[in-house]
mmCIF file of C-alpha atoms in Angstrom:
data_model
loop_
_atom_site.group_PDB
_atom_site.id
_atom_site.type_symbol
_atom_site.label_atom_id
_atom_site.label_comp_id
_atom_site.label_asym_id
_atom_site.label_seq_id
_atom_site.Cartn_x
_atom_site.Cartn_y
_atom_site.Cartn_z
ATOM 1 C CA UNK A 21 0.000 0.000 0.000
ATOM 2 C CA UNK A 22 1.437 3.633 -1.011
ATOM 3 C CA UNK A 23 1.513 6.047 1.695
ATOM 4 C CA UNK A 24 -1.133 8.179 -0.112
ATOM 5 C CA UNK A 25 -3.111 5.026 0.401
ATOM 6 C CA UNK A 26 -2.574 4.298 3.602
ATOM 7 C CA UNK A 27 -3.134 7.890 4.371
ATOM 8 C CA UNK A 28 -6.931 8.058 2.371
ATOM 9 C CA UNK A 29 -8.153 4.773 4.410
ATOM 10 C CA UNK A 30 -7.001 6.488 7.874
ATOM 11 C CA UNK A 31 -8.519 9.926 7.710
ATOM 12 C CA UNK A 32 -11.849 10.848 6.899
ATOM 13 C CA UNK A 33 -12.076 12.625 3.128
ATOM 14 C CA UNK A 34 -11.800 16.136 4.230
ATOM 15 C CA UNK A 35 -8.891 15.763 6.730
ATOM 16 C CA UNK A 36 -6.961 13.649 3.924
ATOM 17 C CA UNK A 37 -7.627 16.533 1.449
ATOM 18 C CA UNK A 38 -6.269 18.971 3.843
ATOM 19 C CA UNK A 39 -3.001 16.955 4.874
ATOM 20 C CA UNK A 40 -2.382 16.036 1.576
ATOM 21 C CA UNK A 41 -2.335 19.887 0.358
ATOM 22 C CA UNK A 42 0.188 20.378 3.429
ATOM 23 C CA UNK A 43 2.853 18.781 2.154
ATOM 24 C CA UNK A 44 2.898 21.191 -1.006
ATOM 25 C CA UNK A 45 2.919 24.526 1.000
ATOM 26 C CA UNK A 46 5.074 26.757 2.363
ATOM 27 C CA UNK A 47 4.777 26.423 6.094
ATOM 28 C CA UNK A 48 4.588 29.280 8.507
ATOM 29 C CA UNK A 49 8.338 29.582 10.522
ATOM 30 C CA UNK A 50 8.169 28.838 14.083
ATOM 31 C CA UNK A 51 11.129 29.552 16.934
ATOM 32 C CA UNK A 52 11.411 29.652 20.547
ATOM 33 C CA UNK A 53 13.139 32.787 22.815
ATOM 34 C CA UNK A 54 16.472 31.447 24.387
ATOM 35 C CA UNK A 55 15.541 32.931 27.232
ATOM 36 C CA UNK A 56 18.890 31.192 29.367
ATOM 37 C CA UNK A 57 20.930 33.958 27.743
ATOM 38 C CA UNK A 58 19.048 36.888 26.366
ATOM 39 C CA UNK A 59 16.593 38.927 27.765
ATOM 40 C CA UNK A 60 12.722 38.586 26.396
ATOM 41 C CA UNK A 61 11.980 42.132 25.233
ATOM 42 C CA UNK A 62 15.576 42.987 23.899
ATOM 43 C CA UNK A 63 14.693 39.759 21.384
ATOM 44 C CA UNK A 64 11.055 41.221 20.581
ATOM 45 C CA UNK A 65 12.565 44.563 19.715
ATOM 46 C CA UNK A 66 15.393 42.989 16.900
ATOM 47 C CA UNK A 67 12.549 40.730 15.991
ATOM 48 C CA UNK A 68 10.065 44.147 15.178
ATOM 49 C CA UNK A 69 13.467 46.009 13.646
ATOM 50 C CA UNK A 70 13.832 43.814 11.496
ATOM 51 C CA UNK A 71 10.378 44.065 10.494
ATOM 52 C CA UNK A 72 9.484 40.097 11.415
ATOM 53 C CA UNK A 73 5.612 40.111 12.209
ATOM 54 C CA UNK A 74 5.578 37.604 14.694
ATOM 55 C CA UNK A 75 2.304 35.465 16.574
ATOM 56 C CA UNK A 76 2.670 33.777 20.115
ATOM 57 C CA UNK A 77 1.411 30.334 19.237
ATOM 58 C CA UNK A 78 2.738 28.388 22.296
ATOM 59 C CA UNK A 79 4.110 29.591 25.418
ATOM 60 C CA UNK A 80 7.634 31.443 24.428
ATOM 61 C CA UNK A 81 7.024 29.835 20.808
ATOM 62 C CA UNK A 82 6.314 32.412 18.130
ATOM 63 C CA UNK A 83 5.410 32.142 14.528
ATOM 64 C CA UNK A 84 5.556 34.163 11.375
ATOM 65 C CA UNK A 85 5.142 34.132 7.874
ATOM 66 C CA UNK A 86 7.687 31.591 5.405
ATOM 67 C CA UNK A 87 8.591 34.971 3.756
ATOM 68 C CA UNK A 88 10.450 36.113 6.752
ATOM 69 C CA UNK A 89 12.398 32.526 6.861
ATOM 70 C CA UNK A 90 15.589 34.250 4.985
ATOM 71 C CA UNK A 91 15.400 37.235 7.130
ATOM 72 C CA UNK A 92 15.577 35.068 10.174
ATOM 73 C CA UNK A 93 18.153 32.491 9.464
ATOM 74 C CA UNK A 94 20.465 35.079 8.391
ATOM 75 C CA UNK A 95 20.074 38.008 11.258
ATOM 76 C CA UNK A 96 22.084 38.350 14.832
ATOM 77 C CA UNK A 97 19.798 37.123 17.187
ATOM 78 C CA UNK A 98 19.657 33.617 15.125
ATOM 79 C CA UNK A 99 23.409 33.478 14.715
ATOM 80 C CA UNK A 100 24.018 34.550 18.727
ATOM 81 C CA UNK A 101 21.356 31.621 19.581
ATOM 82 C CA UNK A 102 18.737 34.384 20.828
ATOM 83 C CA UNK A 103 16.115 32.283 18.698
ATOM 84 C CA UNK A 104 15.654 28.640 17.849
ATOM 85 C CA UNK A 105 13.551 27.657 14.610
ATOM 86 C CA UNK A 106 11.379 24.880 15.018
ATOM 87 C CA UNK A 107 8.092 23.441 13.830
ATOM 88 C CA UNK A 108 5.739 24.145 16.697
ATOM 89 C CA UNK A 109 4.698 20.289 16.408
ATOM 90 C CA UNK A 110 8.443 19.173 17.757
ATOM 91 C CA UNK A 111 8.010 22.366 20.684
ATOM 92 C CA UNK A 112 4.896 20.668 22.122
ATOM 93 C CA UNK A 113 6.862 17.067 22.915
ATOM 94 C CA UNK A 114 8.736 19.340 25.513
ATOM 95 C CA UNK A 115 5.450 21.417 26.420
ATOM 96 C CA UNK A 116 4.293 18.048 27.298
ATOM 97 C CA UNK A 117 7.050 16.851 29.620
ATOM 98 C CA UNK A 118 6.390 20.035 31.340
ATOM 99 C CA UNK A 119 9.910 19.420 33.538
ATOM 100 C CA UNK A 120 10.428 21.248 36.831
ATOM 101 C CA UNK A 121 13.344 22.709 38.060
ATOM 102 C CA UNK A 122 14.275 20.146 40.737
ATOM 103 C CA UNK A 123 13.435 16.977 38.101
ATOM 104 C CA UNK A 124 16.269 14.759 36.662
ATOM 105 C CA UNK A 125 15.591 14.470 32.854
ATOM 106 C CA UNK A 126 16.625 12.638 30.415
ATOM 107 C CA UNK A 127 16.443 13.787 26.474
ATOM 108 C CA UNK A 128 17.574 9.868 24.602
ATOM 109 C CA UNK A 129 17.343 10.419 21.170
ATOM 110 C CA UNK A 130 18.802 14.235 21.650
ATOM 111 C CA UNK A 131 20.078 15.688 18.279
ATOM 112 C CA UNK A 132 20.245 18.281 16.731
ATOM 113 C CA UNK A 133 19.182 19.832 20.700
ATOM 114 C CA UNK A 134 15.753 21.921 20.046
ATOM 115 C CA UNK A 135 13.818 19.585 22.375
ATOM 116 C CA UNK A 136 17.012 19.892 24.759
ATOM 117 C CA UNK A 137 17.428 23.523 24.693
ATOM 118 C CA UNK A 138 13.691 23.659 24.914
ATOM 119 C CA UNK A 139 13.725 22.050 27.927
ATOM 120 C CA UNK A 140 16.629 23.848 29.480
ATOM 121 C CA UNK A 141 14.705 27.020 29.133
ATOM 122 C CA UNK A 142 11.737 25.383 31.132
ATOM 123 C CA UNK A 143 14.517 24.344 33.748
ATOM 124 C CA UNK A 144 16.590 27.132 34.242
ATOM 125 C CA UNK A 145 20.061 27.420 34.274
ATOM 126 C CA UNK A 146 22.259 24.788 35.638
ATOM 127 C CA UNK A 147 18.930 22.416 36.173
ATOM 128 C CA UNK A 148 19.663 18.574 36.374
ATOM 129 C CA UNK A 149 19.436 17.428 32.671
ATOM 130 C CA UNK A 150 21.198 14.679 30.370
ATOM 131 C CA UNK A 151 20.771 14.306 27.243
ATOM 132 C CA UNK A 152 22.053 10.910 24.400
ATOM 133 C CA UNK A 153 22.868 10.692 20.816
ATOM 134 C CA UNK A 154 24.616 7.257 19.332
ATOM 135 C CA UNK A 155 25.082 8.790 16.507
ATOM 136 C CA UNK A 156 29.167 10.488 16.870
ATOM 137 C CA UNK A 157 28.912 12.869 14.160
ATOM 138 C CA UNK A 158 24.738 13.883 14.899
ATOM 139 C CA UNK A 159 26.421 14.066 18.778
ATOM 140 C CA UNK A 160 28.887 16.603 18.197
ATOM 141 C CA UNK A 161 26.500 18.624 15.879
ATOM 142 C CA UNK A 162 24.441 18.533 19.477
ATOM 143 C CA UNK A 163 27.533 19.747 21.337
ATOM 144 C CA UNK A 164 27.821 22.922 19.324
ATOM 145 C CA UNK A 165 24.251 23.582 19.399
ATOM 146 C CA UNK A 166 23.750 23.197 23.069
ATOM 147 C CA UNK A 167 27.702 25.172 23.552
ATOM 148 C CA UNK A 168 25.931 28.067 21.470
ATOM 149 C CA UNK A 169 22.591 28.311 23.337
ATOM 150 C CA UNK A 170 24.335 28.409 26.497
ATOM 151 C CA UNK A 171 23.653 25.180 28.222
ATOM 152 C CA UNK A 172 27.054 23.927 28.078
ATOM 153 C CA UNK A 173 25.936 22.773 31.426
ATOM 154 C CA UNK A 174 24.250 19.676 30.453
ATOM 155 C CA UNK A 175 25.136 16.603 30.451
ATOM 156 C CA UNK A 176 26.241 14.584 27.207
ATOM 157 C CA UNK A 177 26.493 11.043 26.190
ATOM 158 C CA UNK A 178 27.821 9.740 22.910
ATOM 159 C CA UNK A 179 25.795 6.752 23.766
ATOM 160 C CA UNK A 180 22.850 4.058 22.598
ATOM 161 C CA UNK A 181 20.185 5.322 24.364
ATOM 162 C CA UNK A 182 19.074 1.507 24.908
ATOM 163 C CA UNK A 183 21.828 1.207 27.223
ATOM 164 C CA UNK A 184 19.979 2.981 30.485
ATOM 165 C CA UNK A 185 17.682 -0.145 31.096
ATOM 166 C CA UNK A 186 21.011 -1.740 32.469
ATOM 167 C CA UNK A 187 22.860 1.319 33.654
ATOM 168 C CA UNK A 188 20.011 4.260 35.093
ATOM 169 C CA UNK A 189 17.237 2.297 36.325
ATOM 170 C CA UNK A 190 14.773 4.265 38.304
ATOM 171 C CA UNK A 191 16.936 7.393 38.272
ATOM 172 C CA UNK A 192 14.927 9.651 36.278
ATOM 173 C CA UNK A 193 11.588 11.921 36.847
ATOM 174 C CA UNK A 194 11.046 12.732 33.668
ATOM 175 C CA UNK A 195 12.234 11.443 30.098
ATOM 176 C CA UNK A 196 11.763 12.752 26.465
ATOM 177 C CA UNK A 197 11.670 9.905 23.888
ATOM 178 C CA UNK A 198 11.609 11.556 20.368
ATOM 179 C CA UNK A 199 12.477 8.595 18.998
ATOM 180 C CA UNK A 200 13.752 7.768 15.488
ATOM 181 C CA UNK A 201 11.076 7.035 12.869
ATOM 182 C CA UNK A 202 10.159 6.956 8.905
ATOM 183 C CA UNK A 203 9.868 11.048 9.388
ATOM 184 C CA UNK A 204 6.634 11.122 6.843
ATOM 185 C CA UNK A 205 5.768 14.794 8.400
ATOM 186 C CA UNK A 206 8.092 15.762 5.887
ATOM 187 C CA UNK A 207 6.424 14.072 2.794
ATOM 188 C CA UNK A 208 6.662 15.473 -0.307
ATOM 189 C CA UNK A 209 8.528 16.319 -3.556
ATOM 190 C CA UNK A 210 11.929 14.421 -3.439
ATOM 191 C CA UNK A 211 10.597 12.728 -0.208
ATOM 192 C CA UNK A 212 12.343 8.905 -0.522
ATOM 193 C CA UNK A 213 9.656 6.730 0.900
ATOM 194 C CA UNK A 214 11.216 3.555 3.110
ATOM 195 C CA UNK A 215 10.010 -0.235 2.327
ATOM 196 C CA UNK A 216 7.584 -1.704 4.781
ATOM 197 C CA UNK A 217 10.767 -3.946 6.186
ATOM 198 C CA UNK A 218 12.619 -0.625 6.876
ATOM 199 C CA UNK A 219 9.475 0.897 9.022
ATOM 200 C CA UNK A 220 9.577 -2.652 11.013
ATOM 201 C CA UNK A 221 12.767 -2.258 11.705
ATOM 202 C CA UNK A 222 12.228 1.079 12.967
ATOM 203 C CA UNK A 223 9.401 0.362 15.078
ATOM 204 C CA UNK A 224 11.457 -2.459 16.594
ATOM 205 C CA UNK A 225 13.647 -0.117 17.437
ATOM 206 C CA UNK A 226 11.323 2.678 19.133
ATOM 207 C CA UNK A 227 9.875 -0.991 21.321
ATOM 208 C CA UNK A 228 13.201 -0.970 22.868
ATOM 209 C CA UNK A 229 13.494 2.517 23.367
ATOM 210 C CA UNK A 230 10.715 2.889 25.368
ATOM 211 C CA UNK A 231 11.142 -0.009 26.942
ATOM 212 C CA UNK A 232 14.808 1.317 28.221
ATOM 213 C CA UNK A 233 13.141 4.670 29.242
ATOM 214 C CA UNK A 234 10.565 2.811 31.398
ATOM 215 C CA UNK A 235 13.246 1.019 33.244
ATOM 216 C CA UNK A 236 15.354 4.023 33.795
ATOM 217 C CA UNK A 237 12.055 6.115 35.171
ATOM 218 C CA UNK A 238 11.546 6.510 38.707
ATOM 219 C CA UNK A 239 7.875 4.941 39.923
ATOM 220 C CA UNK A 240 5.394 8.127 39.719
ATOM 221 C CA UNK A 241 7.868 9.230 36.567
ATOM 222 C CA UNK A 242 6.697 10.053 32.970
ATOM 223 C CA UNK A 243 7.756 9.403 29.449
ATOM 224 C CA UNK A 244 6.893 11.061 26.594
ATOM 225 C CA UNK A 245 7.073 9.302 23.458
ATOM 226 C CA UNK A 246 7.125 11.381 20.239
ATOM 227 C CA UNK A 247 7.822 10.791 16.174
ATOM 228 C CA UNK A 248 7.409 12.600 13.219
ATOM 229 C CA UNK A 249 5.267 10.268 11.486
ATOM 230 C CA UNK A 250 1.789 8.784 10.504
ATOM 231 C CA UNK A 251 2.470 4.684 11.036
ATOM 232 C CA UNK A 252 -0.106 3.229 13.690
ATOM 233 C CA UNK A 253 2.691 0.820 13.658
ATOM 234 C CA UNK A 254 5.603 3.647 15.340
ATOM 235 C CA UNK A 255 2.827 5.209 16.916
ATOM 236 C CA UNK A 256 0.110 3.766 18.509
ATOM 237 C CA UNK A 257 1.214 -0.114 18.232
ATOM 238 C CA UNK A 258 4.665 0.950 20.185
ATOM 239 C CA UNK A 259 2.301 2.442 23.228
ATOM 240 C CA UNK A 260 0.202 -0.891 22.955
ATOM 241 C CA UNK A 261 3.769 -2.805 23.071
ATOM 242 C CA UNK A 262 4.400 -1.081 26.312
ATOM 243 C CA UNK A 263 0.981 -1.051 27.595
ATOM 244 C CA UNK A 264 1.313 -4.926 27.824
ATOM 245 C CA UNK A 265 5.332 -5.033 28.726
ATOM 246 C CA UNK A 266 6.147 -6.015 32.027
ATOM 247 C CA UNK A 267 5.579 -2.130 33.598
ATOM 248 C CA UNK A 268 2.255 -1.165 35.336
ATOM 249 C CA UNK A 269 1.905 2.271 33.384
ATOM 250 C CA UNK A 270 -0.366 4.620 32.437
ATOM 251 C CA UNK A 271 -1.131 6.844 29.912
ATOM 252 C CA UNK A 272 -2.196 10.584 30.720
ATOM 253 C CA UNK A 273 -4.133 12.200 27.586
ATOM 254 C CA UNK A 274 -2.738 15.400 26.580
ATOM 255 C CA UNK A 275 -4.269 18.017 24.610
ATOM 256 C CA UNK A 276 -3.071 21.845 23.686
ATOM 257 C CA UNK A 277 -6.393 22.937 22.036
ATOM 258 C CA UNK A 278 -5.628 23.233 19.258
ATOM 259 C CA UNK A 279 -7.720 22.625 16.164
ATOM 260 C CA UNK A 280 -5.261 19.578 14.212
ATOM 261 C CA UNK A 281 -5.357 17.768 17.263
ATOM 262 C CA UNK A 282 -7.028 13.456 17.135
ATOM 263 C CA UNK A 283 -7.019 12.528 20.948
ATOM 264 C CA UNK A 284 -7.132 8.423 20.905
ATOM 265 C CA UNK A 285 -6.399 6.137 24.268
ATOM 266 C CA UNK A 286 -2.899 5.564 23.039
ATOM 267 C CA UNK A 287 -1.928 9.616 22.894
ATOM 268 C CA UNK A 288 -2.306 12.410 20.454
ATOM 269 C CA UNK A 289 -1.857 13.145 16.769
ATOM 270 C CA UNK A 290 -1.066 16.222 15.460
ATOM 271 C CA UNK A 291 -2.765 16.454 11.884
ATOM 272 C CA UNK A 292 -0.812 18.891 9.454
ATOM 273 C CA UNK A 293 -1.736 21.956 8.463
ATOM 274 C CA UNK A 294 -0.137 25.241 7.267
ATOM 275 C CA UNK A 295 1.537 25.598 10.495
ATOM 276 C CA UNK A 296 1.879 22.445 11.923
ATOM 277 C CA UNK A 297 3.811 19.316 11.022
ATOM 278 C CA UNK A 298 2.638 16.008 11.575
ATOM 279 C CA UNK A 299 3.512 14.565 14.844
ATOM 280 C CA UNK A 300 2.284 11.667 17.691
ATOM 281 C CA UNK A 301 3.044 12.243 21.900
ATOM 282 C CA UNK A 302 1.782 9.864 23.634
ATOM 283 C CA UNK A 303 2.524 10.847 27.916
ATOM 284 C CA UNK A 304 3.192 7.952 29.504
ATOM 285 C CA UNK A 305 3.697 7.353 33.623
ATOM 286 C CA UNK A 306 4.858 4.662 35.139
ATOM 287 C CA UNK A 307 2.703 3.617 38.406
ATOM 288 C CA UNK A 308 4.165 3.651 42.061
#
C-alpha cells in the first residue's frame, strides 16, 4: 500500500484533502526565545526592527510568515542563539514533559538539541538534565548547538540510548523519547519513501526505546514518546507494546487545544496543516 493510500483509508475525506495539500505549501516559521541567555523584550525589539511580524502560538514559541524565513536564518539574534527555529509540532513534545526545576531528565534520542534547549529554558540554568545521541557525528553537531545556546551545562552522552535499562534504572523523573522514525511529516517532492521492512525495523527499534526509558524512570515518573510520522505501527502499536510489557503504566491524555489535534487512548496526533507538522506524543507514567 502507497503512503497516499494508507493515508486516504485512515482519515476521513476532508482531513486527507487537507493533509495532503500540506505537504505542497510553504509552512509558517516557528522559533522559541532562548531565554537562558538573552533577555525577552531585547529579542522582541530585533525581531520588530527587522520588520518580522511575529504570533505567540505556544508559550515562548512564536510564529511568522515563510517569507520572513531568509530574514531570520540570516540576522544576529539567530546566529548569537537568541532564537531557535522549530516546527511548533516538535516544541509541544517538551510542552508536554512540562519538567520542573528540581526533576532529573533525560532527552535519549537528543540531536540536533531543540527539544534539549527547549527544555533547558523550562529548567533554568544549571537544572539537572542529560541528554544521548549514538550517533558520533549527529552528537557533536548537538555539542555545538547546546555550547551556542548556552547550556554547556548539560550533560552529554555519545551513547545508545538503549543502554539505560542496564545502567540508570529508576533514576529519572522525567524522560523525552523523540524517537527515530520513517519522518513522513516531511512528505513530499523528493521525499524517498522507506520499504515496509525498513518501518519494522524502525518500530522495533522505538519498542526498545521505550522499553529502556521505562526502566530508567523513577515509579510516579513520565515518558513522553514522540515521532514525526503517521504509522499506527511507530505510533500507537509501540504504546500498545508497552501497555502490555512487564511495567504497570499509564497513559495521561494530553491536549493543547488546538484545532489539528485526534485525541485516541494511546496519545495524540497532530494532523498537518499550514503551520503544523505532523507529529504523535503519547505521555506515559509509570505507576508507584
Amino acid at each position: 500500500m502507497s503512503f497516499k493510500d494508507y493515508l486516504e483509508s485512515t482519515l476521513t475525506k476532508s482531513d486527507f484533502n487537507r493533509v495532503w495539500d500540506s505537504f505542497f505549501k510553504p509552512k509558517s516559521v516557528g522559533f522559541y526565545l532562548n531565554l537562558l541567555k538573552f533577555n525577552k523584550d531585547e529579542i522582541i525589539l530585533s525581531l520588530n526592527n527587522l520588520g518580522v511580524e511575529i504570533t505567540e502560538f505556544l508559550p515562548n514559541f512564536y510564529i511568522c510568515d515563510a517569507k520572513f524565513k531568509d530574514t531570520l536564518t540570516h540576522s544576529e539574534i539567530f546566529n548569537k542563539g537568541a532564537i531557535y527555529i522549530q516546527n511548533p509540532s516538535s516544541y509541544l513534545a517538551a510542552l508536554a514533559l512540562n519538567p520542573n526545576r528540581d526533576d532529573m531528565v533525560l532527552d535519549m534520542c537528543a540531536s540536533p538539541g531543540g527539544k534539549s534547549i527547549a527544555l533547558a529554558n523550562m529548567m533554568g540554568q544549571g537544572a539537572n538534565l542529560a541528554v544521548m545521541e549514538s550517533d558520533t557525528k549527529r552528537f557533536y553537531t548537538l555539542k555545538s548547538n547546546l555550547n551556542k545556546y548556552g547550556c554547556e551545562w548539560v550533560r552529554t552522552y555519545n551513547k545508545d540510548a538503549r543502554s539505560i535499562s542496564r545502567t540508570c534504572q529508576n533514576k529519572f523523573d522525567k524522560i523525552l523519547l523523540d524517537a527515530p522514525c520513517s519522518s513522513y511529516s516531511h512528505f513530499g517532492d523528493g521525499f524517498v519513501e522507506k520499504s515496509a521492512k525498513e518501518i519494522k525495523l524502525i518500530s522495533r527499534l522505538q519498542k526498545q526505546l521505550l522499553n529502556s526509558a521505562l526502566s530508567a524512570l523513577k515509579p510516579g515518573g513520565v515518558v513522553v514518546y514522540s515521532t514525526c510520522t503517521f504509522f499506527e505501527c511507530e505510533n500507537e502499536e509501540v504504546v500498545q507494546n508497552a501497555l502490555n510489557s512487564k511495567f504497570d503504566i499509564t497513559i495521561d491524555k494530553i491536549s493543547f487545544g488546538l484545532s489539528v489535534e485526534i485525541i485516541s487512548e494511546f496519545g495524540l496526533k497532530i494532523l498537518p496543516d499550514c503551520n503544523m507538522d505532523a507529529f504523535f506524543l503519547a505521555k506515559i507514567i509509570k505507576n508507584s
